[in-house]
mmCIF file of C-alpha atoms and ligand atoms in Angstrom:
data_model
loop_
_atom_site.group_PDB
_atom_site.id
_atom_site.type_symbol
_atom_site.label_atom_id
_atom_site.label_comp_id
_atom_site.label_asym_id
_atom_site.label_seq_id
_atom_site.Cartn_x
_atom_site.Cartn_y
_atom_site.Cartn_z
ATOM 1 C CA VAL A 254 0.000 0.000 0.000
ATOM 2 C CA THR A 255 1.421 3.423 -0.892
ATOM 3 C CA ASP A 256 0.609 6.421 1.288
ATOM 4 C CA GLU A 257 -1.768 8.758 -0.479
ATOM 5 C CA THR A 258 -3.818 11.780 0.604
ATOM 6 C CA ILE A 259 -7.360 10.924 -0.408
ATOM 7 C CA GLY A 260 -8.844 14.324 0.245
ATOM 8 C CA THR A 261 -8.613 17.466 2.386
ATOM 9 C CA LEU A 262 -11.145 19.400 4.388
ATOM 10 C CA ALA A 263 -10.362 23.044 5.085
ATOM 11 C CA ALA A 264 -12.346 25.954 6.426
ATOM 12 C CA ILE A 265 -11.675 29.317 7.981
ATOM 13 C CA ARG A 266 -13.969 30.482 10.715
ATOM 14 C CA PRO A 267 -13.533 34.191 11.296
ATOM 15 C CA PHE A 268 -14.998 35.818 14.380
ATOM 16 C CA SER A 269 -15.739 39.267 15.620
ATOM 17 C CA PHE A 270 -17.437 40.367 18.803
ATOM 18 C CA PRO A 271 -18.177 43.753 20.299
ATOM 19 C CA VAL A 272 -17.230 44.860 23.805
ATOM 20 C CA VAL A 273 -20.041 47.180 24.810
ATOM 21 C CA ARG A 274 -20.249 49.542 27.764
ATOM 22 C CA CYS A 275 -23.873 49.501 28.972
ATOM 23 C CA ALA A 276 -26.217 48.957 31.904
ATOM 24 C CA ALA A 277 -25.896 45.226 31.279
ATOM 25 C CA LEU A 278 -28.716 43.861 33.436
ATOM 26 C CA THR A 279 -31.413 46.310 32.323
ATOM 27 C CA PRO A 280 -34.592 44.380 31.449
ATOM 28 C CA GLY A 281 -37.128 45.223 28.733
ATOM 29 C CA SER A 282 -36.991 45.392 24.978
ATOM 30 C CA ASP A 283 -34.625 48.392 25.164
ATOM 31 C CA GLY A 284 -32.207 46.467 27.379
ATOM 32 C CA PRO A 285 -28.852 45.402 25.906
ATOM 33 C CA LEU A 286 -29.502 41.684 26.406
ATOM 34 C CA ALA A 287 -32.842 41.716 24.603
ATOM 35 C CA GLY A 288 -31.156 43.574 21.739
ATOM 36 C CA ILE A 289 -28.558 40.872 21.278
ATOM 37 C CA VAL A 290 -30.398 37.696 22.292
ATOM 38 C CA GLY A 291 -33.678 38.444 20.502
ATOM 39 C CA ASP A 292 -36.116 35.547 20.732
ATOM 40 C CA ARG A 293 -33.486 32.833 21.181
ATOM 41 C CA PRO A 294 -33.772 30.769 24.345
ATOM 42 C CA ALA A 295 -31.356 32.010 26.998
ATOM 43 C CA LEU A 296 -29.727 30.306 29.957
ATOM 44 C CA LEU A 297 -28.457 32.650 32.646
ATOM 45 C CA LEU A 298 -25.413 31.271 34.457
ATOM 46 C CA VAL A 299 -24.663 33.307 37.563
ATOM 47 C CA SER A 300 -22.264 33.150 40.487
ATOM 48 C CA GLY A 301 -23.295 33.200 44.141
ATOM 49 C CA SER A 302 -22.091 36.814 44.494
ATOM 50 C CA VAL A 303 -24.182 37.896 41.554
ATOM 51 C CA GLN A 304 -27.215 36.218 43.056
ATOM 52 C CA ARG A 305 -26.520 37.872 46.405
ATOM 53 C CA HIS A 306 -25.896 41.385 45.104
ATOM 54 C CA TYR A 307 -27.949 41.478 41.919
ATOM 55 C CA GLY A 308 -30.582 38.805 42.597
ATOM 56 C CA ALA A 309 -33.488 41.228 42.081
ATOM 57 C CA GLN A 310 -32.159 42.241 38.644
ATOM 58 C CA ILE A 311 -31.519 38.621 37.674
ATOM 59 C CA ASP A 312 -35.105 37.726 38.749
ATOM 60 C CA GLN A 313 -36.394 40.585 36.608
ATOM 61 C CA LEU A 314 -34.453 39.345 33.608
ATOM 62 C CA ALA A 315 -35.724 35.806 34.210
ATOM 63 C CA ALA A 316 -39.315 37.045 34.127
ATOM 64 C CA ASP A 317 -38.743 39.582 31.350
ATOM 65 C CA PRO A 318 -41.211 39.118 28.441
ATOM 66 C CA ALA A 319 -38.604 40.734 26.144
ATOM 67 C CA LEU A 320 -36.324 37.766 26.802
ATOM 68 C CA ASN A 321 -36.884 34.035 26.554
ATOM 69 C CA VAL A 322 -35.006 32.902 29.656
ATOM 70 C CA GLN A 323 -35.285 29.126 30.055
ATOM 71 C CA ALA A 324 -33.604 29.049 33.446
ATOM 72 C CA VAL A 325 -31.253 30.781 35.835
ATOM 73 C CA LEU A 326 -28.520 28.368 36.901
ATOM 74 C CA PRO A 327 -26.366 29.266 39.902
ATOM 75 C CA VAL A 328 -22.820 27.996 39.401
ATOM 76 C CA PRO A 329 -20.390 27.416 42.280
ATOM 77 C CA THR A 330 -17.226 29.502 41.939
ATOM 78 C CA GLY A 331 -13.833 29.732 43.631
ATOM 79 C CA GLU A 332 -10.818 28.060 41.986
ATOM 80 C CA ARG A 333 -11.734 24.777 43.675
ATOM 81 C CA HIS A 334 -14.998 24.682 41.764
ATOM 82 C CA LYS A 335 -13.420 25.746 38.460
ATOM 83 C CA THR A 336 -13.405 22.125 37.341
ATOM 84 C CA LEU A 337 -14.689 19.718 34.730
ATOM 85 C CA THR A 338 -17.138 18.458 37.372
ATOM 86 C CA THR A 339 -18.781 21.886 37.470
ATOM 87 C CA VAL A 340 -18.762 22.048 33.662
ATOM 88 C CA GLU A 341 -20.428 18.654 33.463
ATOM 89 C CA ALA A 342 -23.062 19.729 35.974
ATOM 90 C CA ILE A 343 -23.862 22.732 33.752
ATOM 91 C CA LEU A 344 -24.108 20.477 30.681
ATOM 92 C CA HIS A 345 -26.435 18.177 32.591
ATOM 93 C CA ARG A 346 -28.705 20.979 33.765
ATOM 94 C CA ALA A 347 -28.816 22.517 30.274
ATOM 95 C CA SER A 348 -29.709 19.148 28.793
ATOM 96 C CA GLU A 349 -32.404 18.531 31.441
ATOM 97 C CA ARG A 350 -34.035 21.766 30.312
ATOM 98 C CA ARG A 351 -33.674 20.777 26.641
ATOM 99 C CA PHE A 352 -31.605 23.864 25.986
ATOM 100 C CA PRO A 353 -31.307 23.988 22.173
ATOM 101 C CA ARG A 354 -28.281 24.524 19.943
ATOM 102 C CA ARG A 355 -29.566 27.923 18.910
ATOM 103 C CA GLY A 356 -29.772 28.984 22.562
ATOM 104 C CA VAL A 357 -27.551 31.639 24.150
ATOM 105 C CA VAL A 358 -25.704 31.260 27.425
ATOM 106 C CA VAL A 359 -25.550 34.545 29.315
ATOM 107 C CA ALA A 360 -22.702 34.300 31.807
ATOM 108 C CA VAL A 361 -22.754 36.856 34.624
ATOM 109 C CA GLY A 362 -19.910 36.809 37.132
ATOM 110 C CA GLY A 363 -16.204 37.108 37.762
ATOM 111 C CA GLY A 364 -13.432 35.484 35.751
ATOM 112 C CA ILE A 365 -14.011 32.082 37.297
ATOM 113 C CA LEU A 366 -17.704 32.025 36.403
ATOM 114 C CA LEU A 367 -16.960 33.302 32.881
ATOM 115 C CA ASP A 368 -14.186 30.762 32.253
ATOM 116 C CA THR A 369 -16.349 27.891 33.498
ATOM 117 C CA ALA A 370 -19.560 28.971 31.768
ATOM 118 C CA ALA A 371 -17.812 29.707 28.464
ATOM 119 C CA LEU A 372 -16.138 26.293 28.465
ATOM 120 C CA ALA A 373 -19.497 24.632 29.144
ATOM 121 C CA ALA A 374 -21.057 26.685 26.309
ATOM 122 C CA SER A 375 -18.243 25.683 23.939
ATOM 123 C CA LEU A 376 -18.861 22.000 24.710
ATOM 124 C CA TYR A 377 -22.650 21.843 24.912
ATOM 125 C CA LYS A 378 -23.873 20.234 21.691
ATOM 126 C CA ARG A 379 -20.432 21.139 20.245
ATOM 127 C CA GLY A 380 -20.875 24.784 20.988
ATOM 128 C CA VAL A 381 -23.609 27.301 21.711
ATOM 129 C CA SER A 382 -23.328 31.060 21.773
ATOM 130 C CA VAL A 383 -22.198 32.861 24.919
ATOM 131 C CA ILE A 384 -22.508 36.470 26.065
ATOM 132 C CA LYS A 385 -20.125 37.462 28.842
ATOM 133 C CA VAL A 386 -20.987 39.996 31.516
ATOM 134 C CA GLY A 387 -17.950 40.459 33.747
ATOM 135 C CA THR A 388 -18.768 41.561 37.284
ATOM 136 C CA THR A 389 -15.212 41.941 38.605
ATOM 137 C CA LEU A 390 -12.684 44.473 37.391
ATOM 138 C CA LEU A 391 -10.371 41.627 36.423
ATOM 139 C CA ALA A 392 -13.101 40.047 34.327
ATOM 140 C CA GLN A 393 -13.999 43.346 32.655
ATOM 141 C CA VAL A 394 -10.462 44.245 31.612
ATOM 142 C CA ASP A 395 -9.161 40.757 30.961
ATOM 143 C CA ALA A 396 -11.009 37.460 31.416
ATOM 144 C CA ALA A 397 -14.187 38.537 29.577
ATOM 145 C CA ILE A 398 -12.560 39.993 26.506
ATOM 146 C CA GLY A 399 -10.232 37.233 25.408
ATOM 147 C CA ILE A 400 -11.418 34.168 23.537
ATOM 148 C CA LYS A 401 -9.968 31.705 26.027
ATOM 149 C CA CYS A 402 -11.942 29.720 28.534
ATOM 150 C CA GLY A 403 -10.975 26.809 30.706
ATOM 151 C CA VAL A 404 -10.997 25.053 34.041
ATOM 152 C CA ASN A 405 -8.376 23.646 36.379
ATOM 153 C CA THR A 406 -7.532 19.975 36.628
ATOM 154 C CA ARG A 407 -5.424 18.279 39.266
ATOM 155 C CA ASP A 408 -2.484 18.698 36.873
ATOM 156 C CA GLY A 409 -2.689 22.443 36.567
ATOM 157 C CA LYS A 410 -4.522 25.701 36.296
ATOM 158 C CA ASN A 411 -6.685 26.169 33.191
ATOM 159 C CA LEU A 412 -5.366 22.861 31.886
ATOM 160 C CA ALA A 413 -8.650 21.920 30.216
ATOM 161 C CA GLY A 414 -9.814 24.734 28.011
ATOM 162 C CA ALA A 415 -10.674 26.056 24.602
ATOM 163 C CA PHE A 416 -10.400 29.035 22.325
ATOM 164 C CA SER A 417 -14.022 30.000 21.925
ATOM 165 C CA PRO A 418 -15.028 33.572 21.008
ATOM 166 C CA PRO A 419 -18.088 35.009 22.726
ATOM 167 C CA GLU A 420 -20.939 36.570 20.789
ATOM 168 C CA ALA A 421 -20.649 39.789 22.780
ATOM 169 C CA VAL A 422 -19.130 41.181 25.947
ATOM 170 C CA LEU A 423 -21.047 43.636 28.112
ATOM 171 C CA THR A 424 -19.158 45.926 30.494
ATOM 172 C CA ASP A 425 -21.017 47.677 33.284
ATOM 173 C CA GLY A 426 -19.021 49.774 35.752
ATOM 174 C CA THR A 427 -21.923 50.025 38.206
ATOM 175 C CA LEU A 428 -21.488 46.311 38.949
ATOM 176 C CA LEU A 429 -18.064 47.091 40.427
ATOM 177 C CA GLN A 430 -19.499 49.152 43.261
ATOM 178 C CA THR A 431 -20.203 46.030 45.346
ATOM 179 C CA LEU A 432 -16.802 44.488 44.611
ATOM 180 C CA PRO A 433 -14.639 43.874 47.716
ATOM 181 C CA ILE A 434 -11.491 45.994 47.682
ATOM 182 C CA ARG A 435 -9.255 42.907 47.482
ATOM 183 C CA GLN A 436 -10.898 42.030 44.176
ATOM 184 C CA VAL A 437 -10.538 45.580 42.879
ATOM 185 C CA ARG A 438 -6.805 45.321 43.573
ATOM 186 C CA CYS A 439 -6.689 42.086 41.583
ATOM 187 C CA GLY A 440 -8.159 43.833 38.544
ATOM 188 C CA LEU A 441 -5.767 46.743 38.933
ATOM 189 C CA ALA A 442 -2.900 44.218 38.902
ATOM 190 C CA GLU A 443 -3.936 43.049 35.415
ATOM 191 C CA MET A 444 -4.093 46.675 34.293
ATOM 192 C CA ILE A 445 -0.612 47.323 35.703
ATOM 193 C CA LYS A 446 0.638 44.243 33.843
ATOM 194 C CA LEU A 447 -0.508 45.677 30.537
ATOM 195 C CA ALA A 448 0.637 49.209 31.329
ATOM 196 C CA VAL A 449 4.185 48.296 32.356
ATOM 197 C CA VAL A 450 5.070 46.430 29.167
ATOM 198 C CA ALA A 451 2.746 47.938 26.570
ATOM 199 C CA ASP A 452 1.155 51.265 27.491
ATOM 200 C CA ALA A 453 2.990 54.099 29.254
ATOM 201 C CA THR A 454 -0.135 56.294 29.064
ATOM 202 C CA LEU A 455 -2.162 53.691 30.938
ATOM 203 C CA PHE A 456 0.627 53.560 33.528
ATOM 204 C CA GLU A 457 0.346 57.330 34.038
ATOM 205 C CA LEU A 458 -3.439 57.095 34.249
ATOM 206 C CA LEU A 459 -3.067 54.403 36.900
ATOM 207 C CA GLN A 460 -0.597 56.521 38.854
ATOM 208 C CA ARG A 461 -3.087 59.398 38.783
ATOM 209 C CA HIS A 462 -6.435 57.676 39.233
ATOM 210 C CA ALA A 463 -6.089 54.097 40.505
ATOM 211 C CA GLY A 464 -5.986 55.131 44.183
ATOM 212 C CA ALA A 465 -9.283 56.999 43.880
ATOM 213 C CA PHE A 466 -10.758 54.161 41.818
ATOM 214 C CA LEU A 467 -9.883 51.683 44.580
ATOM 215 C CA ALA A 468 -11.679 53.815 47.156
ATOM 216 C CA GLY A 469 -14.643 54.374 44.775
ATOM 217 C CA PRO A 470 -16.696 55.510 42.988
ATOM 218 C CA ARG A 471 -15.889 53.051 40.211
ATOM 219 C CA ASP A 472 -18.152 54.266 37.451
ATOM 220 C CA ASN A 473 -17.284 57.937 37.067
ATOM 221 C CA GLY A 474 -15.457 59.582 34.160
ATOM 222 C CA SER A 475 -11.909 58.761 35.244
ATOM 223 C CA ALA A 476 -12.881 55.197 36.193
ATOM 224 C CA ARG A 477 -14.347 54.662 32.731
ATOM 225 C CA ARG A 478 -11.263 56.164 31.067
ATOM 226 C CA LEU A 479 -9.067 53.743 32.986
ATOM 227 C CA ILE A 480 -11.180 50.712 32.160
ATOM 228 C CA ASP A 481 -11.733 51.650 28.519
ATOM 229 C CA ARG A 482 -8.014 52.219 27.997
ATOM 230 C CA ALA A 483 -7.234 48.832 29.555
ATOM 231 C CA ILE A 484 -9.857 47.093 27.402
ATOM 232 C CA THR A 485 -8.742 48.681 24.131
ATOM 233 C CA GLY A 486 -5.113 47.950 25.022
ATOM 234 C CA MET A 487 -5.987 44.331 25.665
ATOM 235 C CA LEU A 488 -7.938 44.064 22.410
ATOM 236 C CA GLU A 489 -4.951 45.521 20.532
ATOM 237 C CA GLN A 490 -2.713 42.858 22.031
ATOM 238 C CA LEU A 491 -5.133 40.065 21.168
ATOM 239 C CA GLN A 492 -6.092 41.249 17.664
ATOM 240 C CA PRO A 493 -3.003 39.991 15.771
ATOM 241 C CA ASN A 494 -2.561 36.880 17.882
ATOM 242 C CA ALA A 495 -5.934 35.735 19.215
ATOM 243 C CA TYR A 496 -5.086 32.047 18.911
ATOM 244 C CA GLU A 497 -1.609 32.557 20.360
ATOM 245 C CA HIS A 498 0.311 31.214 17.385
ATOM 246 C CA ASP A 499 3.006 33.674 18.419
ATOM 247 C CA LEU A 500 4.168 32.493 21.830
ATOM 248 C CA GLN A 501 5.871 35.788 22.634
ATOM 249 C CA ARG A 502 2.963 37.717 24.119
ATOM 250 C CA ALA A 503 3.172 40.983 26.036
ATOM 251 C CA VAL A 504 0.102 39.976 28.048
ATOM 252 C CA ASP A 505 2.065 37.035 29.458
ATOM 253 C CA PHE A 506 3.878 39.587 31.603
ATOM 254 C CA GLY A 507 2.849 38.797 35.171
ATOM 255 C CA HIS A 508 2.009 35.242 34.124
ATOM 256 C CA THR A 509 5.361 33.462 34.106
ATOM 257 C CA VAL A 510 5.528 32.099 37.658
ATOM 258 C CA SER A 511 2.102 33.279 38.819
ATOM 259 C CA PRO A 512 0.116 30.165 37.788
ATOM 260 C CA SER A 513 2.512 28.022 39.842
ATOM 261 C CA LEU A 514 2.338 30.525 42.688
ATOM 262 C CA GLU A 515 -1.433 30.271 42.799
ATOM 263 C CA ALA A 516 -1.345 26.479 42.755
ATOM 264 C CA ALA A 517 1.525 26.253 45.281
ATOM 265 C CA THR A 518 -0.420 28.381 47.764
ATOM 266 C CA ASP A 519 -3.548 26.321 47.172
ATOM 267 C CA TYR A 520 -5.160 29.377 45.548
ATOM 268 C CA ARG A 521 -5.041 31.360 48.797
ATOM 269 C CA ILE A 522 -3.231 33.985 46.749
ATOM 270 C CA HIS A 523 -5.745 35.219 44.210
ATOM 271 C CA HIS A 524 -4.999 35.381 40.494
ATOM 272 C CA GLY A 525 -4.512 39.155 40.388
ATOM 273 C CA GLU A 526 -2.332 39.103 43.515
ATOM 274 C CA ALA A 527 -0.107 36.456 41.934
ATOM 275 C CA VAL A 528 0.069 38.547 38.762
ATOM 276 C CA ALA A 529 1.229 41.571 40.792
ATOM 277 C CA LEU A 530 3.944 39.496 42.507
ATOM 278 C CA ASP A 531 5.108 38.126 39.152
ATOM 279 C CA CYS A 532 5.145 41.652 37.641
ATOM 280 C CA ALA A 533 7.267 42.878 40.541
ATOM 281 C CA LEU A 534 9.653 39.921 40.278
ATOM 282 C CA PHE A 535 10.273 40.256 36.557
ATOM 283 C CA THR A 536 10.502 44.047 36.769
ATOM 284 C CA ALA A 537 13.222 43.678 39.406
ATOM 285 C CA ALA A 538 14.877 40.976 37.271
ATOM 286 C CA ALA A 539 14.799 43.332 34.275
ATOM 287 C CA HIS A 540 16.606 45.904 36.383
ATOM 288 C CA LEU A 541 19.232 43.380 37.495
ATOM 289 C CA LEU A 542 19.703 42.295 33.877
ATOM 290 C CA GLY A 543 20.377 45.911 32.975
ATOM 291 C CA VAL A 544 17.360 46.466 30.717
ATOM 292 C CA LEU A 545 15.363 48.682 33.104
ATOM 293 C CA GLN A 546 16.483 51.658 35.131
ATOM 294 C CA ARG A 547 16.209 51.710 38.895
ATOM 295 C CA ALA A 548 13.887 54.743 38.775
ATOM 296 C CA GLU A 549 11.460 52.792 36.565
ATOM 297 C CA LEU A 550 11.552 49.784 38.884
ATOM 298 C CA ASP A 551 10.795 52.147 41.765
ATOM 299 C CA GLN A 552 7.802 53.573 39.884
ATOM 300 C CA VAL A 553 6.323 50.107 39.308
ATOM 301 C CA VAL A 554 6.926 49.002 42.882
ATOM 302 C CA GLY A 555 5.670 52.369 44.143
ATOM 303 C CA LEU A 556 2.369 51.890 42.299
ATOM 304 C CA LEU A 557 1.937 48.359 43.677
ATOM 305 C CA ASP A 558 2.677 49.639 47.192
ATOM 306 C CA GLU A 559 0.257 52.541 46.854
ATOM 307 C CA LEU A 560 -2.526 50.194 45.806
ATOM 308 C CA GLY A 561 -1.816 47.676 48.564
ATOM 309 C CA LEU A 562 -0.630 44.924 46.210
ATOM 310 C CA ASP A 563 2.172 42.764 47.643
ATOM 311 C CA ARG A 564 5.437 42.867 45.710
ATOM 312 C CA TRP A 565 7.154 40.091 47.668
ATOM 313 C CA HIS A 566 6.332 36.609 48.895
ATOM 314 C CA PRO A 567 8.752 34.203 50.620
ATOM 315 C CA ILE A 568 8.214 31.481 48.002
ATOM 316 C CA LEU A 569 9.785 33.780 45.394
ATOM 317 C CA GLU A 570 13.129 33.231 47.129
ATOM 318 C CA ASP A 571 12.771 29.444 46.890
ATOM 319 C CA GLU A 572 14.958 28.230 44.002
ATOM 320 C CA GLN A 573 13.169 24.901 43.776
ATOM 321 C CA PHE A 574 9.821 26.603 43.390
ATOM 322 C CA LEU A 575 11.210 29.002 40.782
ATOM 323 C CA ASP A 576 12.781 26.120 38.882
ATOM 324 C CA ARG A 577 9.463 24.240 38.739
ATOM 325 C CA ALA A 578 7.545 27.387 37.846
ATOM 326 C CA LEU A 579 9.873 28.253 34.950
ATOM 327 C CA THR A 580 9.703 24.677 33.676
ATOM 328 C CA ALA A 581 5.907 24.908 33.681
ATOM 329 C CA ALA A 582 6.056 28.263 31.863
ATOM 330 C CA GLU A 583 8.366 26.778 29.216
ATOM 331 C CA ALA A 584 6.011 23.863 28.666
ATOM 332 C CA HIS A 585 3.195 26.355 28.134
ATOM 333 C CA ARG A 586 5.190 28.533 25.731
ATOM 334 C CA GLY A 587 6.544 26.100 23.185
ATOM 335 C CA MET A 588 9.398 24.752 25.316
ATOM 336 C CA ALA A 589 11.054 28.161 25.536
ATOM 337 C CA LEU A 590 10.798 30.681 28.344
ATOM 338 C CA ASN A 591 9.533 33.572 26.170
ATOM 339 C CA ALA A 592 9.216 35.737 29.267
ATOM 340 C CA PRO A 593 8.241 39.381 28.690
ATOM 341 C CA LEU A 594 10.526 41.803 30.533
ATOM 342 C CA PRO A 595 9.887 45.542 30.847
ATOM 343 C CA ALA A 596 12.569 47.476 28.990
ATOM 344 C CA GLY A 597 11.367 50.939 30.035
ATOM 345 C CA LEU A 598 7.804 51.842 31.020
ATOM 346 C CA GLY A 599 5.423 50.794 28.245
ATOM 347 C CA THR A 600 7.957 48.774 26.255
ATOM 348 C CA LEU A 601 9.336 45.275 26.523
ATOM 349 C CA ARG A 602 11.754 42.706 25.316
ATOM 350 C CA PHE A 603 11.415 38.941 25.457
ATOM 351 C CA LEU A 604 13.724 36.638 27.275
ATOM 352 C CA ALA A 605 13.397 33.649 24.988
ATOM 353 C CA ASP A 606 15.980 31.383 26.519
ATOM 354 C CA ARG A 607 15.852 30.126 30.057
ATOM 355 C CA ALA A 608 19.653 30.066 30.187
ATOM 356 C CA ASP A 609 19.557 33.891 30.144
ATOM 357 C CA LEU A 610 17.665 33.977 33.416
ATOM 358 C CA PRO A 611 19.722 32.276 36.126
ATOM 359 C CA LEU A 612 17.717 31.191 39.149
ATOM 360 C CA ASP A 613 20.039 33.040 41.517
ATOM 361 C CA LEU A 614 19.295 36.266 39.648
ATOM 362 C CA LEU A 615 15.564 35.722 40.205
ATOM 363 C CA VAL A 616 16.201 35.048 43.883
ATOM 364 C CA GLU A 617 18.254 38.230 44.041
ATOM 365 C CA ALA A 618 15.371 40.079 42.370
ATOM 366 C CA ALA A 619 13.006 38.764 45.055
ATOM 367 C CA ARG A 620 15.440 39.842 47.784
ATOM 368 C CA LEU A 621 15.659 43.285 46.239
ATOM 369 C CA LEU A 622 11.875 43.551 46.424
ATOM 370 C CA ARG A 623 11.833 42.398 50.047
ATOM 371 C CA GLY A 624 14.525 44.846 50.966
ATOM 372 C CA SER A 625 13.469 47.998 49.174
ATOM 373 C CA ALA A 626 10.715 49.587 51.237
HETATM 374 N N1 NAD B 908 -9.997 33.537 30.084
HETATM 375 C C1 NAD B 908 -9.071 34.436 30.237
HETATM 376 O O1 NAD B 908 -8.501 34.953 29.268
HETATM 377 C C2 NAD B 908 -8.690 34.859 31.627
HETATM 378 C C3 NAD B 908 -7.908 36.003 31.817
HETATM 379 C C4 NAD B 908 -7.587 36.388 33.103
HETATM 380 C C5 NAD B 908 -8.059 35.659 34.189
HETATM 381 N N2 NAD B 908 -8.806 34.545 33.960
HETATM 382 C C6 NAD B 908 -9.289 33.735 35.086
HETATM 383 O O2 NAD B 908 -10.156 34.545 35.876
HETATM 384 C C7 NAD B 908 -10.152 34.044 37.208
HETATM 385 C C8 NAD B 908 -10.071 35.195 38.172
HETATM 386 O O3 NAD B 908 -11.192 36.003 37.990
HETATM 387 P P1 NAD B 908 -11.678 37.036 39.113
HETATM 388 O O4 NAD B 908 -10.514 37.755 39.652
HETATM 389 O O5 NAD B 908 -12.817 37.788 38.525
HETATM 390 O O6 NAD B 908 -12.137 36.079 40.303
HETATM 391 P P2 NAD B 908 -13.543 35.477 40.743
HETATM 392 O O7 NAD B 908 -14.342 35.091 39.585
HETATM 393 O O8 NAD B 908 -13.260 34.474 41.792
HETATM 394 O O9 NAD B 908 -14.251 36.703 41.453
HETATM 395 C C9 NAD B 908 -13.663 37.225 42.607
HETATM 396 C C10 NAD B 908 -14.631 37.293 43.787
HETATM 397 O O10 NAD B 908 -15.503 38.391 43.616
HETATM 398 C C11 NAD B 908 -16.868 37.987 43.772
HETATM 399 N N3 NAD B 908 -17.651 38.884 42.920
HETATM 400 C C12 NAD B 908 -17.732 38.849 41.574
HETATM 401 N N4 NAD B 908 -18.409 39.916 41.126
HETATM 402 C C13 NAD B 908 -18.779 40.631 42.206
HETATM 403 C C14 NAD B 908 -19.487 41.854 42.383
HETATM 404 N N5 NAD B 908 -19.904 42.589 41.346
HETATM 405 N N6 NAD B 908 -19.703 42.300 43.635
HETATM 406 C C15 NAD B 908 -19.230 41.597 44.700
HETATM 407 N N7 NAD B 908 -18.540 40.450 44.605
HETATM 408 C C16 NAD B 908 -18.312 39.984 43.366
HETATM 409 C C17 NAD B 908 -16.822 36.542 43.364
HETATM 410 O O11 NAD B 908 -17.879 35.797 43.841
HETATM 411 C C18 NAD B 908 -15.502 36.077 43.972
HETATM 412 O O12 NAD B 908 -15.649 35.804 45.341
HETATM 413 C C19 NAD B 908 -8.992 33.079 37.323
HETATM 414 O O13 NAD B 908 -9.478 31.771 37.409
HETATM 415 C C20 NAD B 908 -8.213 33.290 36.035
HETATM 416 O O14 NAD B 908 -7.574 32.119 35.606
HETATM 417 C C21 NAD B 908 -9.128 34.138 32.716
#
């Protein structure tokens, strides 16, 4: 038998979705959800916090004659529930209600709810539409607007996932008013990540307005400018590389050792907090490698300090941990380190090769962060 290609199947599936600032949970035919969903059956997937804080609005949407809501399904959140078991439970409940292929999942919650709900939507009957409504700052500026979704398995964070574009993303700053301050800090950490390596203007905006944003209000003019700038910056980063064919990504700044840090601390350190620690570590490393000035390192650390985000954790001085974390990062990035390093505020360079980042230099970077008050 000679090897022979009998045929080929090829298709390109382009996507495009809007990120819309609106009063996301407004009912009625003028409401943003009715405008997008139309008469398609909808399944509302909501987190416990959303039920607690916005239960009345969710009930209104459920009973809204302008929408065809089949059910409201509460979904357990917290990293421990971000699992295939939770996804399967969603699939089961959707199937019980005979949710059809043309139905729309409306996911309302933080990054964990969105990641879990979007993965379930991408799997249910091989994929139904999903609209994401982020209710944390981190979700609004990051988790909601990418096309990635996923859950944790015992082998790692977000290990089971998919690239699955949403139909639309709705951003509503009024939902941030109930957000605990710790969670606001987590979102600011993702904004700092982007600012340090890709957007000096966003960094200045954060220096000027993030303190007031943290204290509230979180839906005034300067708050919206901050969030909109972070969202457009994120979209610009994703636009040429949505499927991550290029493994050198600016938005991986803050994400080199942070996934291992979260897992190693049993998720007691939240995602955004781990991102801030990773940003601080690699900013200090950039300084020690001679690509970033001390004054710029001080500005980054100064902003983290001002916002109450930790810049040091004892595990960052543990060579064994760092070794494991870098190995995991390499595995994720095509067997090369491809670590973004700030090379001035708003610009970066990539450290492709792990050999260029000795572990003792990282430990020294951590010590520098511990020492410099
Ligand atoms: N898919 C992506 O591209 C992407 C990007 C970044 C982060 N993520 C994922 O996002 C997750 C982190 O998301 P997160 O920081 O939003 O955490 P989260 O979803 O756990 O939400 C944080 C906390 O805030 C509560 N909460 C949510 N909205 C609230 C509101 N409006 N008022 C009061 N409380 C509210 C939640 O119940 C939770 O206790 C991680 O699992 C991370 O991996 C995904």
